[in-house]
Amino acid sequence: MKGIFRHVFFFGIMVGLIVLVGQMQSWNLALSILNLCLISSIMALGVNMQWGYAGLFNVGVMGFAALGGLAAMLISMPPVHEALAVGGKGVFFGLLILVATIAVCVFLYRKIAFPPLRMLLVIVVSIVGYFLLRSVLDPATVAIEKVNPAATGYLGGFGLPIILSWPVGGILAGAAAWLVGKITLGLRTDYLAIATLGISEIIVAVLKHEDWLTRGVKNVTGLPRPVPYEVNLQKADWFLELAARFGMDPVTFSSIFVKLCYGLLFAVVLLIVLYLSEKALRSPWGRMMRAIRDNEVSASAMGKNIKARHLQVFILGSIVVGIAGAMLTTLDGQLTPTAYQPLRFTFLIWVMVIVGGSGNNWGAVLGGFVIWFFWIEAEPLGLWLMDVLTSGLDTDSALRLHLLESAAHMRLMTMGLILLLTLRFSPRGLLPERR
Amino acid sequence: MEDFLNAFALISNFVLVPAIAYGSQLALGALGVTLVFAILRFSNFAHGDTMAFGTMVTILVTWWFQSMGISLGPLPTALLALPFGIAACAAFLLISDRLVYRFYRQQRADPVIYLIASVGLMFVTNGFVRFIIGPDDQRFADGERFIIRAREFKQMTGMAEGITIKVSQGITVVTMIIVVAALFWFLNKTRAGKSMRAYSDNEDLALLSGINPDRVVAITWILAAALATIAGTLYGLDKSYKPFTYFQLLLPIFAAAIVGGLGNPLGAIAGGFVIAFSEIFVTYAYKKFASYALPEEWATGGLLQLLSTDYKFAVSFMILLLVLLFKPTGIFRGTGV
């Protein structure tokens, strides 16, 4: 019972804190914190699968979340017909060549037994394939980027409902995870960490620089929403009536209403993911995963295929992160490649999992709430603290200005310290795994 | 013949010289990573930010020297400030070892725990550096800028293409050779170095024969600090100093260490050059080179660039994946698979 009490206690405090923000600052702020808490929790659940169930260290959460964001954009935006007309064919054939090259390489590698010949052929095929790809893709992308660059200059998407992008984001992230996992799992844990760091940097670099795909640093704004727009709500009669019944200003109420709709959608996803993770963790599969994590040698001696199980759980975790990434971009309503920073998307999620309690799904959810809440509220707090600390100095003294300016970097340090302290003094987190 | 020489000069100027300098910097960085791996058996994610920390102290001392009017004449003042940077960085690493890693060593924790701790330390260091010096570009190079300018080279040889060698590139290569020679002398000839190698080969046997593990670990951190600070300062002199760039250097440095074989110092040096040369070879635009090297009829309109410089990190990543796929122990057999 002590475990249940702990769970209720901490979640109670969290609810209290959000209500407090609602009362003290504004309900709008409280709800936007809540929405991001929900998304963070889902991401933390994904990382918890990898770390908590299996002991895999993924330093590339950012990349998988970015793939989810890309999916949100690709699925929801209307296609740009002009760009498709000039470059659609080129991009299509380019992708075809890419797939064909990889397939031929894999085929040759599998079929030829004589190593030097095998290597030579694979190298020749991949070089030829690369130049073919470039010769088809380059003119197409140049043409696409020339189509009204100020407004579009990219291919656009499929123009489907944005909710569809959540599973698609998961699939994209899962595919990237398969690529990395297939190569690095089974080697030292360090290699997985380094490779995930690498792939996440590359994914974000692609989003930033491939203008024909994502408009690069020009951002894609105005993604269609899964929920009503505030302006439309303010014109609807039923909504005005509802606002009058609550005695609230329709403008404020509309933005709260929209945030509530988002919150509801996210909560549904969180509950589904949480339910499935709990079910999995309590099933024979979950016990096997923990057995592998705790002692690989004996699990392997019992006939468990360690590498395959690791690959499986790594892909599953990445899928969840990808779904959360798509949800985040849906909430933002725009794809901003420059916003993907390792601190915000990799490290923060890790702190959530470690502080919440690795191996315990409820812990990951709690960690998502707690850390996101303090991440947001720490900025005004830090500024205020710096202001108080430096109040003895002149208002325009160089030191004081420098300290106030640098208050933002304190968040980095604080989060690092929280991680190190938790890891050292309470490695099982706020809500320890049940044993 | 003239065309051939011009093509060679062009390649030297834009590929060979920068790649040798960049390779030296990566090699020094990878040596630090590989030493920590050999002794403490984890990949130190904080190494990039350790470089940023050491370089930051060097920059601050350089500014102080510059304000006092101390300089090295044609050489950058930063060289004079380097020992201070190394000392501060060594102190920083020893303190962080005492506060963070020592506990896990006593616990005999899993390597992945060290890994997470090093990521935590990476962010603390990163925040600290940004807090003190800010996230922006800093310039601290002074003294002469060039050993040979392209114009002088052209006058000297009468060729159409010139070779520029920056002072920072010359210093990088000379320093790298000195540091590597000193390091190998230390590892192979001194008692402390031999005890380090023994500890790396077989920890239990080393402990049995009376080697003090704390001493070995402390020496490792001091060496790592020296290598990181030197690599960081040379990189900062050659390009520019920006804390985030040093975080991004982590990937090529790891790739270099793994390509050479984690835990193998010779491999780290080779790996650094492999990564640097591939990165610059692949991202260089060969248009002008082709105009010299190929017959005129073959001329094309494109830049003839294999990969845009935006993706230079992808090069080290691809090499990393290929090595992990086909030869996970690296070119020179490392310790860890």
PDB file of C-alpha atoms in Angstrom, chain A residues 6-123:
ATOM      1  CA  ARG A   6       3.318   7.432  -2.742  1.00  0.00           C
ATOM      2  CA  HIS A   7       1.815   7.509  -6.227  1.00  0.00           C
ATOM      3  CA  VAL A   8      -1.334   9.291  -5.069  1.00  0.00           C
ATOM      4  CA  PHE A   9       0.649  11.706  -2.918  1.00  0.00           C
ATOM      5  CA  PHE A  10       2.993  12.858  -5.685  1.00  0.00           C
ATOM      6  CA  PHE A  11       0.301  13.092  -8.355  1.00  0.00           C
ATOM      7  CA  GLY A  12      -1.853  15.007  -5.859  1.00  0.00           C
ATOM      8  CA  ILE A  13       0.926  17.534  -5.341  1.00  0.00           C
ATOM      9  CA  MET A  14       1.308  17.874  -9.122  1.00  0.00           C
ATOM     10  CA  VAL A  15      -2.402  18.569  -9.621  1.00  0.00           C
ATOM     11  CA  GLY A  16      -2.242  21.057  -6.759  1.00  0.00           C
ATOM     12  CA  LEU A  17       0.693  22.882  -8.367  1.00  0.00           C
ATOM     13  CA  ILE A  18      -1.098  23.218 -11.700  1.00  0.00           C
ATOM     14  CA  VAL A  19      -4.260  24.451  -9.985  1.00  0.00           C
ATOM     15  CA  LEU A  20      -2.080  26.910  -8.074  1.00  0.00           C
ATOM     16  CA  VAL A  21      -0.676  28.292 -11.329  1.00  0.00           C
ATOM     17  CA  GLY A  22      -4.249  28.530 -12.625  1.00  0.00           C
ATOM     18  CA  GLN A  23      -5.314  30.544  -9.612  1.00  0.00           C
ATOM     19  CA  MET A  24      -2.184  32.673  -9.175  1.00  0.00           C
ATOM     20  CA  GLN A  25      -1.111  33.329 -12.782  1.00  0.00           C
ATOM     21  CA  SER A  26      -3.821  32.337 -15.256  1.00  0.00           C
ATOM     22  CA  TRP A  27      -5.804  29.298 -16.349  1.00  0.00           C
ATOM     23  CA  ASN A  28      -4.535  29.789 -19.857  1.00  0.00           C
ATOM     24  CA  LEU A  29      -0.961  29.326 -18.676  1.00  0.00           C
ATOM     25  CA  ALA A  30      -1.883  26.426 -16.424  1.00  0.00           C
ATOM     26  CA  LEU A  31      -3.538  24.608 -19.333  1.00  0.00           C
ATOM     27  CA  SER A  32      -0.652  25.200 -21.721  1.00  0.00           C
ATOM     28  CA  ILE A  33       1.734  23.836 -19.083  1.00  0.00           C
ATOM     29  CA  LEU A  34      -0.587  20.863 -18.624  1.00  0.00           C
ATOM     30  CA  ASN A  35      -0.678  20.124 -22.360  1.00  0.00           C
ATOM     31  CA  LEU A  36       3.093  20.110 -22.623  1.00  0.00           C
ATOM     32  CA  CYS A  37       3.293  18.029 -19.441  1.00  0.00           C
ATOM     33  CA  LEU A  38       1.073  15.435 -21.133  1.00  0.00           C
ATOM     34  CA  ILE A  39       3.280  15.332 -24.253  1.00  0.00           C
ATOM     35  CA  SER A  40       6.446  15.213 -22.159  1.00  0.00           C
ATOM     36  CA  SER A  41       5.001  12.302 -20.212  1.00  0.00           C
ATOM     37  CA  ILE A  42       4.410  10.343 -23.401  1.00  0.00           C
ATOM     38  CA  MET A  43       7.977  11.008 -24.541  1.00  0.00           C
ATOM     39  CA  ALA A  44       9.250   9.985 -21.102  1.00  0.00           C
ATOM     40  CA  LEU A  45       7.216   6.769 -21.367  1.00  0.00           C
ATOM     41  CA  GLY A  46       8.977   6.017 -24.644  1.00  0.00           C
ATOM     42  CA  VAL A  47      12.426   6.624 -23.172  1.00  0.00           C
ATOM     43  CA  ASN A  48      11.432   4.636 -20.090  1.00  0.00           C
ATOM     44  CA  MET A  49      10.717   1.631 -22.300  1.00  0.00           C
ATOM     45  CA  GLN A  50      14.249   1.821 -23.651  1.00  0.00           C
ATOM     46  CA  TRP A  51      16.051   2.643 -20.428  1.00  0.00           C
ATOM     47  CA  GLY A  52      13.761   1.374 -17.712  1.00  0.00           C
ATOM     48  CA  TYR A  53      12.768  -1.953 -19.309  1.00  0.00           C
ATOM     49  CA  ALA A  54      15.938  -2.720 -21.189  1.00  0.00           C
ATOM     50  CA  GLY A  55      18.799  -0.481 -20.012  1.00  0.00           C
ATOM     51  CA  LEU A  56      19.378   1.057 -23.460  1.00  0.00           C
ATOM     52  CA  PHE A  57      20.831   4.556 -23.475  1.00  0.00           C
ATOM     53  CA  ASN A  58      19.296   6.650 -26.267  1.00  0.00           C
ATOM     54  CA  VAL A  59      20.941  10.068 -26.667  1.00  0.00           C
ATOM     55  CA  GLY A  60      18.937  10.838 -29.810  1.00  0.00           C
ATOM     56  CA  VAL A  61      15.444  11.485 -28.457  1.00  0.00           C
ATOM     57  CA  MET A  62      15.553  14.828 -30.271  1.00  0.00           C
ATOM     58  CA  GLY A  63      15.923  13.169 -33.666  1.00  0.00           C
ATOM     59  CA  PHE A  64      12.995  10.822 -33.163  1.00  0.00           C
ATOM     60  CA  ALA A  65      10.799  13.668 -31.944  1.00  0.00           C
ATOM     61  CA  ALA A  66      11.857  15.702 -34.984  1.00  0.00           C
ATOM     62  CA  LEU A  67      10.797  12.870 -37.285  1.00  0.00           C
ATOM     63  CA  GLY A  68       7.384  12.985 -35.619  1.00  0.00           C
ATOM     64  CA  GLY A  69       7.279  16.721 -36.280  1.00  0.00           C
ATOM     65  CA  LEU A  70       8.163  16.123 -39.914  1.00  0.00           C
ATOM     66  CA  ALA A  71       5.311  13.617 -40.186  1.00  0.00           C
ATOM     67  CA  ALA A  72       2.853  16.135 -38.750  1.00  0.00           C
ATOM     68  CA  MET A  73       3.855  18.632 -41.429  1.00  0.00           C
ATOM     69  CA  LEU A  74       3.910  16.136 -44.313  1.00  0.00           C
ATOM     70  CA  ILE A  75       0.544  14.638 -43.490  1.00  0.00           C
ATOM     71  CA  SER A  76      -1.405  17.796 -42.783  1.00  0.00           C
ATOM     72  CA  MET A  77      -0.213  20.483 -45.199  1.00  0.00           C
ATOM     73  CA  PRO A  78      -1.973  20.750 -48.570  1.00  0.00           C
ATOM     74  CA  PRO A  79       0.196  19.715 -51.523  1.00  0.00           C
ATOM     75  CA  VAL A  80       1.764  22.510 -53.587  1.00  0.00           C
ATOM     76  CA  HIS A  81       0.586  21.492 -57.070  1.00  0.00           C
ATOM     77  CA  GLU A  82       2.918  23.824 -58.924  1.00  0.00           C
ATOM     78  CA  ALA A  83       5.952  22.403 -57.105  1.00  0.00           C
ATOM     79  CA  LEU A  84       4.720  18.860 -57.671  1.00  0.00           C
ATOM     80  CA  ALA A  85       4.398  19.585 -61.359  1.00  0.00           C
ATOM     81  CA  VAL A  86       7.977  20.837 -61.723  1.00  0.00           C
ATOM     82  CA  GLY A  87       9.750  18.556 -59.305  1.00  0.00           C
ATOM     83  CA  GLY A  88       7.454  15.811 -58.099  1.00  0.00           C
ATOM     84  CA  LYS A  89       8.653  13.342 -60.678  1.00  0.00           C
ATOM     85  CA  GLY A  90      12.320  14.052 -59.944  1.00  0.00           C
ATOM     86  CA  VAL A  91      11.885  13.552 -56.208  1.00  0.00           C
ATOM     87  CA  PHE A  92       9.909  10.364 -56.771  1.00  0.00           C
ATOM     88  CA  PHE A  93      12.524   8.863 -59.081  1.00  0.00           C
ATOM     89  CA  GLY A  94      15.272  10.067 -56.747  1.00  0.00           C
ATOM     90  CA  LEU A  95      13.728   8.153 -53.855  1.00  0.00           C
ATOM     91  CA  LEU A  96      13.263   5.148 -56.135  1.00  0.00           C
ATOM     92  CA  ILE A  97      16.957   5.215 -57.066  1.00  0.00           C
ATOM     93  CA  LEU A  98      17.902   5.492 -53.395  1.00  0.00           C
ATOM     94  CA  VAL A  99      15.826   2.465 -52.447  1.00  0.00           C
ATOM     95  CA  ALA A 100      17.072   0.491 -55.450  1.00  0.00           C
ATOM     96  CA  THR A 101      20.714   1.281 -54.672  1.00  0.00           C
ATOM     97  CA  ILE A 102      20.364   0.143 -51.087  1.00  0.00           C
ATOM     98  CA  ALA A 103      18.514  -3.007 -52.167  1.00  0.00           C
ATOM     99  CA  VAL A 104      21.179  -3.890 -54.751  1.00  0.00           C
ATOM    100  CA  CYS A 105      23.952  -3.295 -52.186  1.00  0.00           C
ATOM    101  CA  VAL A 106      22.295  -5.523 -49.618  1.00  0.00           C
ATOM    102  CA  PHE A 107      21.640  -8.181 -52.264  1.00  0.00           C
ATOM    103  CA  LEU A 108      25.243  -8.154 -53.467  1.00  0.00           C
ATOM    104  CA  TYR A 109      26.549  -8.244 -49.915  1.00  0.00           C
ATOM    105  CA  ARG A 110      24.441 -11.273 -49.096  1.00  0.00           C
ATOM    106  CA  LYS A 111      25.007 -13.195 -52.319  1.00  0.00           C
ATOM    107  CA  ILE A 112      28.712 -12.833 -53.018  1.00  0.00           C
ATOM    108  CA  ALA A 113      30.943 -14.936 -50.829  1.00  0.00           C
ATOM    109  CA  PHE A 114      34.344 -13.580 -51.882  1.00  0.00           C
ATOM    110  CA  PRO A 115      34.999 -10.550 -49.604  1.00  0.00           C
ATOM    111  CA  PRO A 116      37.248  -8.327 -51.785  1.00  0.00           C
ATOM    112  CA  LEU A 117      34.948  -8.666 -54.803  1.00  0.00           C
ATOM    113  CA  ARG A 118      31.922  -8.110 -52.564  1.00  0.00           C
ATOM    114  CA  MET A 119      33.334  -4.904 -51.099  1.00  0.00           C
ATOM    115  CA  LEU A 120      34.411  -3.626 -54.508  1.00  0.00           C
ATOM    116  CA  LEU A 121      30.989  -4.217 -56.060  1.00  0.00           C
ATOM    117  CA  VAL A 122      29.130  -2.666 -53.130  1.00  0.00           C
ATOM    118  CA  ILE A 123      31.349   0.415 -53.249  1.00  0.00           C
TER     119      ILE A 123
END
